[in-house]
């Protein structure tokens, strides 16, 4: 059998086409010849069957032949592709010892280590050098000295400088998030990569891997168990740049979607109506989420600066307004959707964690939710319940769309090119009408300002609306099929999104559309310049409008942004700003509420209050009496609750302190 295999391999590897590829590889200095499985199958079905059933023997024979042909030690054959892709969770005992192909996200990549390929030992008795080929996973020493005049069983010294090493790395694969349905736990698979294919994949990369599945016996303390650990010995690694979701579209799907593109007038409406059909109302939010799912491509400037194309949305509101339901629906439909809850997530779980690698023994990075969702959409529920340090961990991810990690001596930058859909609740569980909504959220304004759209969902009694909700919920329970009959079912909507993201890249070339966006931006800021009103909009919102306008065009499956696309984007921004940036005191939109957390009207009172404390400090010799602060503030019509809030906030920031009860002093004077 072995001689027959070698003959077939000799025949295949000496083919004119393969020899041509081999010359190119050796000329470029590489030590791996990559061959597609289909070529082996077309050449000899029996040879392909040998590869699938006994890959270890196949590659040992092939590598020996290639070393003889090239005269290069360590030259290897790598086979790309297989007859089918096996899902990680479906790997079973029947696959042990077989050549398989799996698909997944790299969650962990260990350090590259030198592995002994041929160890050289020196006999202490006679000085003879003994060479031992290291074939298994356990280190082998000579049984006896090869010198016929010695023949002793040692002792031997390992000669490191004469030993032949090769590169070795362990990685861990996890099932792609889009494959998980119904709350399944993602399965993982350990892999070992050798030689010139190490360090090709980093955490967050989506890869297609071929290799031989082998097993190693597990131990319980010193006793061996009957169960074995699966490890895939990698032959070939393919980094999937554009994502695995491309393979989900059939030619029939593409024809059907192209037909839909001709129904431009109805397509947008049908897509929006297909977003979370079980949730009643919230049309503006559903439109925003539809645009987030479609997104737009990033813009790369000539100096290398990257302007993100993903839209970030925050839903915040009273309990029972279907925030969590919307998030779970979106995570299930998005081509690469990841759902997590802020209460149960740490900064490391959201970004990346430094963990001890079981196989290599060293520290390595393990990808978190945002890294795994790279190129997709991350839904974060209960955003306000995350610790401040954990929330701040995603700040870089939201704007630069990377995560810089410095943990356990590891310094790395990982890609997190993902849109974020977050949901949060107010501090007291329900919004109070008297205060601006965003002031009632325990979220740093620096993070709030990174969201393109912020929607406030208020649960207020309105007879007509309440009746329509009651009827909708009753129908959900009595006739769910009729109520949830959306224009597009979730699976087909997902295919439309995949097709659009793959094929449509809208351009903002229309001068009229550009003029509409420009006039809106200048017009809104003009009122602040002329009348001294609060600033209603900044450049960040301008960039959001451009992203949303492009997403509107992509949603219509169009390559051109029109005036209507621009107007719809502006309408969403207006809705968001009036929801989240409305200053109840002034009755006007103040973007500072989103950007800094304090509206201009309150900032002026805040500054005056700090001045009052300064004046009273001078009068009373270094500390201001609390009662005097209240009296002076009251005389200037500054509300007592506002005074309490400012003093409390400034104490947290370390700007004010209480030297003794009833006295307030500034930390820096």
XYZ file of C-alpha atoms in Angstrom:
669
model
C 0.000 0.000 0.000
C 2.802 2.398 0.983
C 4.809 1.748 -2.189
C 1.645 2.168 -4.279
C 0.977 5.526 -2.564
C 4.523 6.718 -3.261
C 4.227 5.758 -6.919
C 0.973 7.675 -7.293
C 2.455 10.706 -5.510
C 5.611 10.578 -7.664
C 3.404 10.544 -10.746
C 1.316 13.484 -9.503
C 4.195 15.638 -8.245
C 6.140 15.194 -11.496
C 3.265 16.483 -13.626
C 4.294 19.406 -15.829
C 1.776 21.764 -14.173
C 2.926 20.856 -10.637
C 6.605 21.133 -11.564
C 5.957 24.632 -12.932
C 4.338 25.669 -9.629
C 7.201 24.046 -7.715
C 9.799 26.123 -9.581
C 7.907 29.320 -8.756
C 7.737 28.393 -5.063
C 11.432 27.535 -4.759
C 12.421 30.672 -6.714
C 10.478 32.848 -4.256
C 12.219 31.220 -1.288
C 9.101 29.555 0.146
C 9.091 26.015 1.502
C 5.482 24.998 0.866
C 3.828 23.835 -2.338
C 0.077 24.545 -2.148
C -2.103 22.256 -4.268
C -5.887 22.314 -4.544
C -7.661 19.108 -3.529
C -9.623 19.210 -6.780
C -6.384 18.809 -8.779
C -5.528 15.634 -6.861
C -9.088 14.356 -7.341
C -9.024 15.024 -11.081
C -5.613 13.353 -11.422
C -6.327 10.171 -9.435
C -9.425 9.385 -7.361
C -7.575 6.699 -5.414
C -4.839 9.182 -4.482
C -7.507 11.632 -3.257
C -9.095 8.819 -1.231
C -5.680 8.062 0.321
C -5.418 11.701 1.379
C -8.895 11.753 2.941
C -8.508 8.421 4.790
C -4.824 8.436 5.796
C -3.495 12.027 5.645
C -0.518 11.441 7.995
C 1.016 8.777 5.725
C 0.066 10.816 2.618
C 1.920 13.953 3.769
C 4.945 12.056 5.118
C 5.388 10.408 1.710
C 4.740 13.641 -0.217
C 7.176 15.667 1.917
C 9.892 13.044 1.424
C 9.430 13.146 -2.355
C 9.473 16.969 -2.421
C 12.651 17.107 -0.323
C 14.319 14.782 -2.832
C 13.116 16.873 -5.803
C 13.986 20.316 -4.355
C 16.965 19.261 -2.198
C 15.478 21.565 0.455
C 15.110 20.173 3.969
C 11.663 20.689 5.468
C 9.891 21.298 2.139
C 6.181 20.501 2.506
C 3.078 19.792 0.449
C -0.045 21.627 1.572
C -3.508 20.787 0.278
C -6.044 23.569 -0.048
C -9.751 22.753 0.072
C -11.562 19.449 0.555
C -14.691 17.772 -0.734
C -16.823 19.496 1.970
C -16.653 21.796 4.999
C -17.385 20.146 8.351
C -18.838 22.357 11.066
C -16.777 22.323 14.259
C -19.742 21.101 16.318
C -20.273 18.187 13.904
C -16.764 16.713 14.238
C -17.221 13.139 15.470
C -15.219 9.951 16.167
C -15.547 8.943 12.495
C -13.373 11.942 11.529
C -10.418 10.907 13.703
C -7.369 10.277 11.522
C -9.111 11.799 8.476
C -8.330 14.837 6.298
C -11.026 17.450 6.963
C -11.832 21.097 6.242
C -13.306 23.421 8.900
C -14.385 27.037 8.989
C -14.256 29.390 11.969
C -13.035 32.493 13.743
C -9.580 32.499 15.335
C -10.175 33.320 19.012
C -6.677 32.574 20.255
C -3.214 32.438 18.670
C -0.294 31.228 20.786
C 3.316 32.331 20.488
C 5.486 30.792 17.798
C 7.866 28.268 19.346
C 10.781 26.250 17.903
C 9.945 22.539 17.718
C 12.704 19.936 17.405
C 12.449 18.104 14.081
C 15.712 16.194 14.285
C 17.500 16.181 17.647
C 21.257 15.574 17.956
C 22.633 13.890 21.091
C 26.285 13.508 22.106
C 27.314 10.374 23.961
C 29.250 11.298 27.097
C 31.252 8.069 26.941
C 32.614 8.179 23.383
C 31.570 11.600 22.005
C 29.533 10.098 19.128
C 26.730 12.304 17.748
C 23.405 10.458 17.493
C 20.549 11.828 15.370
C 16.958 11.074 16.389
C 14.010 12.033 14.153
C 11.200 13.506 16.276
C 8.029 12.055 14.784
C 5.418 12.146 17.559
C 4.423 14.814 20.026
C 6.683 13.393 22.773
C 10.425 14.053 22.771
C 12.505 10.976 21.833
C 16.053 10.232 23.051
C 18.462 7.551 21.710
C 17.918 4.049 23.110
C 21.666 3.347 22.815
C 24.747 4.894 21.221
C 25.061 4.318 17.450
C 28.859 3.912 17.727
C 29.440 0.128 17.353
C 32.484 0.383 19.641
C 30.338 1.969 22.369
C 26.704 0.781 22.166
C 25.919 2.052 25.655
C 22.540 3.432 26.790
C 23.967 6.817 27.590
C 24.137 9.204 29.252
C 23.561 11.661 26.358
C 23.715 15.457 26.072
C 21.372 17.321 23.679
C 23.355 19.486 21.232
C 21.036 22.467 20.710
C 23.273 24.101 18.088
C 23.187 20.992 15.851
C 19.481 20.178 16.349
C 17.135 20.964 13.443
C 14.121 23.059 14.515
C 10.915 24.154 12.827
C 8.313 26.766 13.796
C 5.292 25.615 15.816
C 2.142 27.504 16.864
C -1.175 26.617 18.453
C -4.399 28.426 17.564
C -7.995 27.983 18.656
C -10.973 28.136 16.299
C -14.537 28.989 17.263
C -17.717 28.536 15.255
C -18.681 31.688 13.310
C -21.349 33.659 15.235
C -23.735 33.719 12.275
C -23.974 29.918 12.404
C -25.264 29.904 15.980
C -29.024 29.828 16.274
C -31.332 29.311 19.222
C -28.851 30.268 21.946
C -26.324 27.513 21.201
C -22.954 27.544 22.930
C -20.155 28.009 20.366
C -17.868 24.988 19.964
C -14.084 25.302 19.738
C -11.272 23.327 18.148
C -7.538 23.428 18.931
C -5.185 23.466 15.946
C -1.422 23.176 15.463
C 0.327 25.021 12.623
C 3.925 24.394 11.575
C 6.667 25.939 9.430
C 5.983 28.881 7.108
C 2.228 29.047 7.834
C 2.638 30.167 11.462
C 1.469 33.674 12.426
C -0.687 34.042 9.324
C -3.907 34.198 11.322
C -4.530 36.524 14.279
C -7.489 36.614 16.700
C -10.591 37.806 14.883
C -9.588 36.420 11.468
C -12.108 34.208 9.697
C -10.304 31.222 8.299
C -10.824 28.102 6.213
C -8.468 25.371 7.454
C -7.604 21.919 6.136
C -5.694 19.316 8.093
C -5.498 15.893 9.722
C -7.624 15.367 12.824
C -5.718 13.529 15.536
C -6.523 12.713 19.163
C -4.479 12.583 22.369
C -5.420 10.788 25.546
C -6.573 12.939 28.437
C -5.281 12.450 31.963
C -6.877 12.825 35.382
C -3.884 13.623 37.571
C -1.556 10.631 36.798
C -4.221 8.262 35.542
C -5.077 8.022 31.851
C -8.708 8.409 30.826
C -10.718 6.709 28.094
C -11.536 10.063 26.475
C -9.256 11.814 23.987
C -8.674 15.444 23.069
C -9.164 16.509 19.420
C -6.400 18.487 17.720
C -6.320 19.470 14.049
C -2.825 19.352 12.524
C -3.085 22.078 9.909
C -2.091 21.609 6.284
C -3.382 24.896 4.841
C -4.819 28.151 6.252
C -6.872 30.529 4.101
C -7.731 33.955 5.538
C -11.215 34.854 4.306
C -10.948 38.601 3.733
C -14.523 39.293 2.673
C -16.202 36.880 5.047
C -17.821 33.502 4.942
C -21.301 34.898 4.352
C -20.547 35.272 0.639
C -20.978 31.551 0.153
C -24.579 31.661 1.367
C -26.027 33.156 -1.837
C -27.151 30.871 -4.636
C -27.487 32.058 -8.264
C -31.298 31.822 -7.812
C -31.081 34.141 -4.796
C -29.075 36.696 -6.761
C -31.564 36.674 -9.656
C -34.461 37.182 -7.249
C -32.689 40.061 -5.456
C -31.824 41.772 -8.765
C -35.508 41.639 -9.685
C -36.330 43.325 -6.359
C -33.881 46.129 -7.146
C -36.164 47.169 -10.019
C -39.012 47.786 -7.524
C -37.145 50.761 -6.069
C -40.227 52.483 -4.649
C -41.405 49.505 -2.591
C -38.133 47.844 -1.678
C -37.181 50.324 1.073
C -40.658 50.148 2.665
C -40.745 46.341 2.537
C -37.308 46.017 4.144
C -38.184 48.407 6.985
C -41.482 46.595 7.583
C -39.545 43.313 7.812
C -37.425 44.573 10.755
C -38.567 42.984 14.056
C -42.229 42.520 12.956
C -43.204 41.253 16.438
C -42.459 44.732 17.847
C -45.279 47.248 17.381
C -44.470 50.742 16.130
C -41.036 52.363 16.482
C -40.875 53.097 12.734
C -37.908 55.511 12.992
C -35.909 52.985 15.028
C -36.675 50.186 12.574
C -35.581 52.392 9.681
C -32.343 53.235 11.516
C -31.647 49.550 12.230
C -32.290 48.652 8.582
C -29.683 51.241 7.572
C -27.291 49.902 10.205
C -27.647 46.358 8.848
C -26.877 47.509 5.298
C -24.197 50.036 6.302
C -21.690 51.586 3.898
C -18.057 50.967 3.046
C -15.323 52.834 4.964
C -13.433 55.640 3.223
C -9.629 55.329 3.117
C -7.907 58.703 2.666
C -4.632 59.170 0.773
C -2.692 59.516 4.047
C -4.020 56.167 5.258
C -6.689 57.602 7.575
C -9.761 55.379 7.738
C -13.238 56.903 8.091
C -15.634 54.266 9.392
C -18.704 53.257 7.436
C -20.543 51.496 10.270
C -23.366 53.211 12.158
C -23.640 52.967 15.958
C -27.116 53.188 17.539
C -28.181 53.488 21.189
C -31.718 52.603 22.286
C -32.599 53.845 25.750
C -35.950 53.975 27.424
C -38.457 52.858 30.011
C -38.880 49.167 30.871
C -41.136 47.137 28.574
C -40.410 49.105 25.401
C -39.017 46.021 23.551
C -35.346 47.098 23.510
C -33.984 43.622 24.300
C -36.392 41.996 21.855
C -35.158 44.254 19.049
C -31.503 43.527 19.876
C -31.961 39.752 19.894
C -33.851 39.853 16.595
C -31.096 41.940 14.967
C -28.293 39.673 16.290
C -30.111 36.678 14.816
C -30.623 38.249 11.369
C -27.333 40.144 10.901
C -24.847 38.207 8.713
C -22.339 38.332 11.576
C -24.417 39.096 14.622
C -23.109 38.787 18.189
C -25.376 39.366 21.202
C -24.066 40.043 24.690
C -25.391 41.574 27.898
C -23.517 44.337 29.699
C -24.402 42.903 33.091
C -22.685 39.609 32.278
C -19.769 40.985 30.233
C -16.378 42.305 31.259
C -14.122 44.628 29.271
C -11.935 41.629 28.396
C -14.992 39.650 27.245
C -16.089 42.528 25.017
C -12.626 43.343 23.615
C -9.842 40.777 24.201
C -8.518 38.806 27.162
C -5.010 37.650 28.011
C -5.189 33.939 28.872
C -2.749 31.129 29.550
C -2.523 28.846 26.504
C -2.890 25.208 27.606
C -0.909 23.840 24.656
C 2.037 26.240 24.541
C 2.058 27.222 28.221
C 2.559 30.934 27.416
C 0.239 33.941 27.550
C -1.876 34.693 24.508
C -4.828 36.858 23.456
C -8.361 35.514 23.271
C -10.774 37.443 21.063
C -13.816 39.044 22.700
C -17.279 39.802 21.289
C -16.278 42.881 19.241
C -13.288 41.127 17.649
C -15.394 38.069 16.763
C -18.058 40.392 15.294
C -15.449 42.067 13.035
C -17.211 42.901 9.768
C -20.646 42.419 11.317
C -22.850 43.792 14.087
C -22.501 43.582 17.879
C -25.625 43.932 20.044
C -24.889 44.948 23.648
C -27.881 44.836 26.000
C -27.965 46.507 29.440
C -25.143 48.778 28.338
C -25.478 50.952 31.442
C -24.782 48.003 33.777
C -21.227 47.573 32.509
C -18.526 48.966 34.758
C -17.059 52.300 33.644
C -13.671 50.734 32.870
C -15.380 48.037 30.793
C -17.446 50.561 28.821
C -14.387 52.705 28.180
C -12.673 49.617 26.716
C -14.937 49.878 23.665
C -14.332 53.614 23.136
C -11.449 53.087 20.708
C -13.426 50.356 18.966
C -16.351 52.678 18.219
C -14.337 55.319 16.390
C -11.010 53.855 15.190
C -12.556 50.359 14.926
C -9.489 48.730 16.419
C -8.596 47.542 19.905
C -5.114 48.194 21.251
C -4.210 45.594 23.851
C -1.381 45.729 26.402
C -1.883 42.764 28.736
C 0.472 40.221 30.312
C 3.364 41.592 28.260
C 1.391 41.295 25.004
C 1.035 44.438 22.890
C -1.242 44.089 19.877
C -3.872 45.849 17.774
C -6.945 43.869 16.712
C -9.610 44.859 14.168
C -13.165 45.508 15.388
C -14.809 46.803 12.204
C -18.285 46.280 13.561
C -21.440 48.327 14.019
C -22.725 48.533 17.610
C -26.390 48.416 18.594
C -26.692 49.054 22.339
C -29.625 49.272 24.751
C -29.604 51.056 28.117
C -32.005 51.908 30.941
C -32.202 55.175 32.948
C -30.726 55.359 36.471
C -34.064 55.177 38.284
C -35.574 52.643 35.891
C -37.895 55.171 34.243
C -37.314 58.600 32.704
C -38.384 61.724 34.564
C -39.888 64.411 32.327
C -38.277 67.313 34.194
C -34.682 66.316 33.367
C -32.986 65.834 29.981
C -33.091 62.113 29.147
C -29.353 61.626 28.674
C -28.593 63.160 32.064
C -30.514 60.233 33.548
C -28.211 57.672 31.928
C -25.161 56.461 33.921
C -22.995 56.517 30.775
C -19.982 58.761 30.188
C -20.763 61.496 27.604
C -17.496 60.633 25.818
C -19.016 57.246 24.926
C -22.498 58.666 24.242
C -21.028 61.079 21.703
C -19.708 58.142 19.637
C -23.232 56.923 18.835
C -24.537 58.211 15.502
C -28.174 57.874 16.577
C -29.682 57.887 20.078
C -33.380 57.054 20.473
C -35.438 57.583 23.622
C -38.310 55.100 24.062
C -40.839 56.520 26.540
C -43.713 54.472 27.911
C -46.405 57.147 28.273
C -50.171 56.514 28.399
C -51.883 57.454 25.108
C -55.313 55.937 24.621
C -55.238 55.323 20.860
C -51.653 54.043 20.860
C -52.278 51.879 23.937
C -55.268 50.260 22.236
C -53.248 49.463 19.102
C -50.485 47.880 21.244
C -53.026 45.808 23.171
C -54.582 44.550 19.916
C -51.133 43.756 18.486
C -50.063 41.725 21.546
C -53.411 39.884 21.642
C -52.986 38.945 17.969
C -49.457 37.694 18.675
C -50.919 35.125 21.051
C -54.085 34.273 19.116
C -52.914 34.282 15.483
C -49.084 34.662 15.385
C -48.773 33.571 11.744
C -50.867 36.452 10.415
C -49.321 39.161 12.610
C -45.727 38.211 11.808
C -46.250 37.943 8.061
C -43.609 40.472 7.015
C -42.772 41.253 3.351
C -39.448 39.365 3.720
C -38.752 36.534 6.140
C -35.533 36.869 8.237
C -33.524 34.405 6.121
C -34.280 36.146 2.829
C -33.757 39.598 4.389
C -30.343 38.340 5.491
C -29.569 37.349 1.905
C -30.547 40.815 0.630
C -28.175 42.378 3.204
C -25.355 40.011 2.167
C -25.908 40.759 -1.528
C -25.963 44.537 -0.944
C -22.847 44.558 1.247
C -21.020 42.412 -1.306
C -22.033 44.156 -4.544
C -23.257 47.695 -3.829
C -20.911 50.588 -2.958
C -22.928 53.832 -3.243
C -21.180 57.070 -4.249
C -22.147 60.551 -3.069
C -21.545 62.163 -6.475
C -24.909 63.884 -6.876
C -24.295 67.650 -6.430
C -27.895 68.245 -5.339
C -27.652 65.610 -2.608
C -24.374 67.166 -1.426
C -26.053 70.604 -1.395
C -28.983 69.310 0.706
C -26.609 67.939 3.371
C -24.442 71.072 3.300
C -27.426 73.442 3.601
C -28.881 71.491 6.522
C -25.588 71.560 8.446
C -24.944 75.265 7.821
C -28.598 76.234 8.430
C -28.859 74.523 11.820
C -25.585 76.043 13.038
C -26.506 79.476 11.676
C -29.285 79.920 14.249
C -26.787 79.343 17.063
C -24.374 81.896 15.585
C -27.015 84.604 15.073
C -29.225 84.290 18.174
C -26.837 82.797 20.717
C -28.876 79.598 20.941
C -27.139 76.343 21.995
C -25.100 74.579 19.291
C -27.513 72.069 17.695
C -25.137 69.996 15.537
C -21.412 69.233 15.064
C -19.199 67.657 12.410
C -19.783 64.238 14.010
C -23.471 64.432 13.119
C -22.499 65.608 9.606
C -20.423 62.446 9.130
C -23.348 60.386 10.453
C -25.657 61.937 7.838
C -23.242 60.973 5.050
C -23.017 57.383 6.339
C -26.794 57.103 6.639
C -27.361 58.602 3.179
C -25.029 55.998 1.651
C -26.746 53.227 3.622
C -30.106 54.475 2.300
C -28.858 54.079 -1.263
C -27.489 50.596 -0.538
C -30.811 49.620 1.037
C -32.434 50.495 -2.303
C -29.697 48.418 -4.022
C -28.540 51.564 -5.816
C -24.997 52.770 -6.526
C -25.930 56.455 -6.319
C -26.993 58.583 -3.340
C -29.990 60.747 -4.253
C -31.580 63.826 -2.672
C -34.248 61.576 -1.144
C -31.533 59.439 0.496
C -29.958 62.588 1.952
C -33.316 63.876 3.232
C -34.144 60.557 4.905
C -30.743 60.558 6.632
C -31.315 64.141 7.810
C -34.778 63.199 9.095
C -33.315 60.404 11.248
C -30.607 62.695 12.639
C -33.255 65.316 13.484
C -35.372 62.695 15.259
C -32.368 61.501 17.237
C -31.204 64.997 18.214
C -34.705 66.069 19.254
C -35.066 62.883 21.299
C -31.695 62.874 23.001
C -30.402 66.432 22.708
C -33.476 68.432 23.761
C -32.781 70.894 26.588
C -36.026 71.101 28.590
C -34.984 74.412 30.194
C -34.354 76.268 26.945
C -36.813 74.297 24.817
C -34.195 73.897 22.093
C -31.897 71.200 20.695
C -28.466 71.357 22.363
C -25.891 68.899 20.997
C -23.747 69.471 24.089
C -26.172 67.198 25.961
C -24.874 64.309 23.841
C -21.270 65.495 23.540
C -20.619 66.573 27.148
C -23.664 65.434 29.148
C -24.485 69.015 30.223
C -26.638 71.425 28.154
C -25.399 74.958 27.635
C -28.043 76.421 29.966
C -26.889 74.188 32.814
C -23.214 74.704 32.015
C -23.657 78.451 32.545
C -25.360 77.825 35.930
C -22.672 75.270 36.761
C -19.913 77.830 36.148
C -21.776 80.464 38.194
C -22.195 78.036 41.106
C -18.459 77.271 41.139
C -17.842 81.038 41.191
C -20.198 81.368 44.200
C -18.198 78.696 46.058
C -14.975 80.576 45.242
C -16.409 83.881 46.552
C -17.640 82.270 49.785
C -14.249 80.569 50.300
C -12.576 83.989 50.266
C -15.191 85.405 52.633
C -15.106 82.549 55.178
C -11.389 81.787 55.092
C -10.933 78.767 52.838
C -14.237 76.828 52.997
C -17.772 77.804 51.924
C -20.730 77.050 54.269
C -23.264 74.828 52.493
C -26.238 76.897 53.672
C -24.669 80.092 52.307
C -24.124 78.358 48.938
C -27.834 77.423 48.853
C -28.899 80.972 49.758
C -26.743 82.697 47.147
C -27.765 80.168 44.493
C -31.448 80.683 45.358
C -31.060 84.462 45.007
C -29.804 83.884 41.473
C -32.680 81.449 40.746
C -30.458 78.347 40.691
C -32.535 75.374 41.809
C -31.485 73.632 45.070
C -31.626 70.182 43.403
C -29.256 71.414 40.726
C -26.838 72.671 43.436
C -26.930 69.252 45.139
C -26.283 67.512 41.807
C -23.311 69.757 40.887
C -21.666 69.372 44.317
C -22.149 65.601 44.184
C -20.699 65.346 40.652
C -17.727 67.605 41.418
C -16.959 65.566 44.544
C -16.832 62.415 42.399
C -14.441 64.134 40.004
C -12.255 65.325 42.887
C -12.804 69.029 42.188
C -14.675 69.656 45.460
C -14.341 68.119 48.923
C -15.879 68.510 52.393
C -13.178 69.568 54.911
C -15.776 69.296 57.671
C -19.497 68.733 57.868
C -21.543 71.495 56.243
C -18.494 73.108 54.550
C -17.411 72.838 50.898
C -13.981 73.630 49.492
C -12.308 73.478 46.087
C -9.481 70.964 45.672
C -7.476 73.273 43.365
C -7.478 77.028 44.044
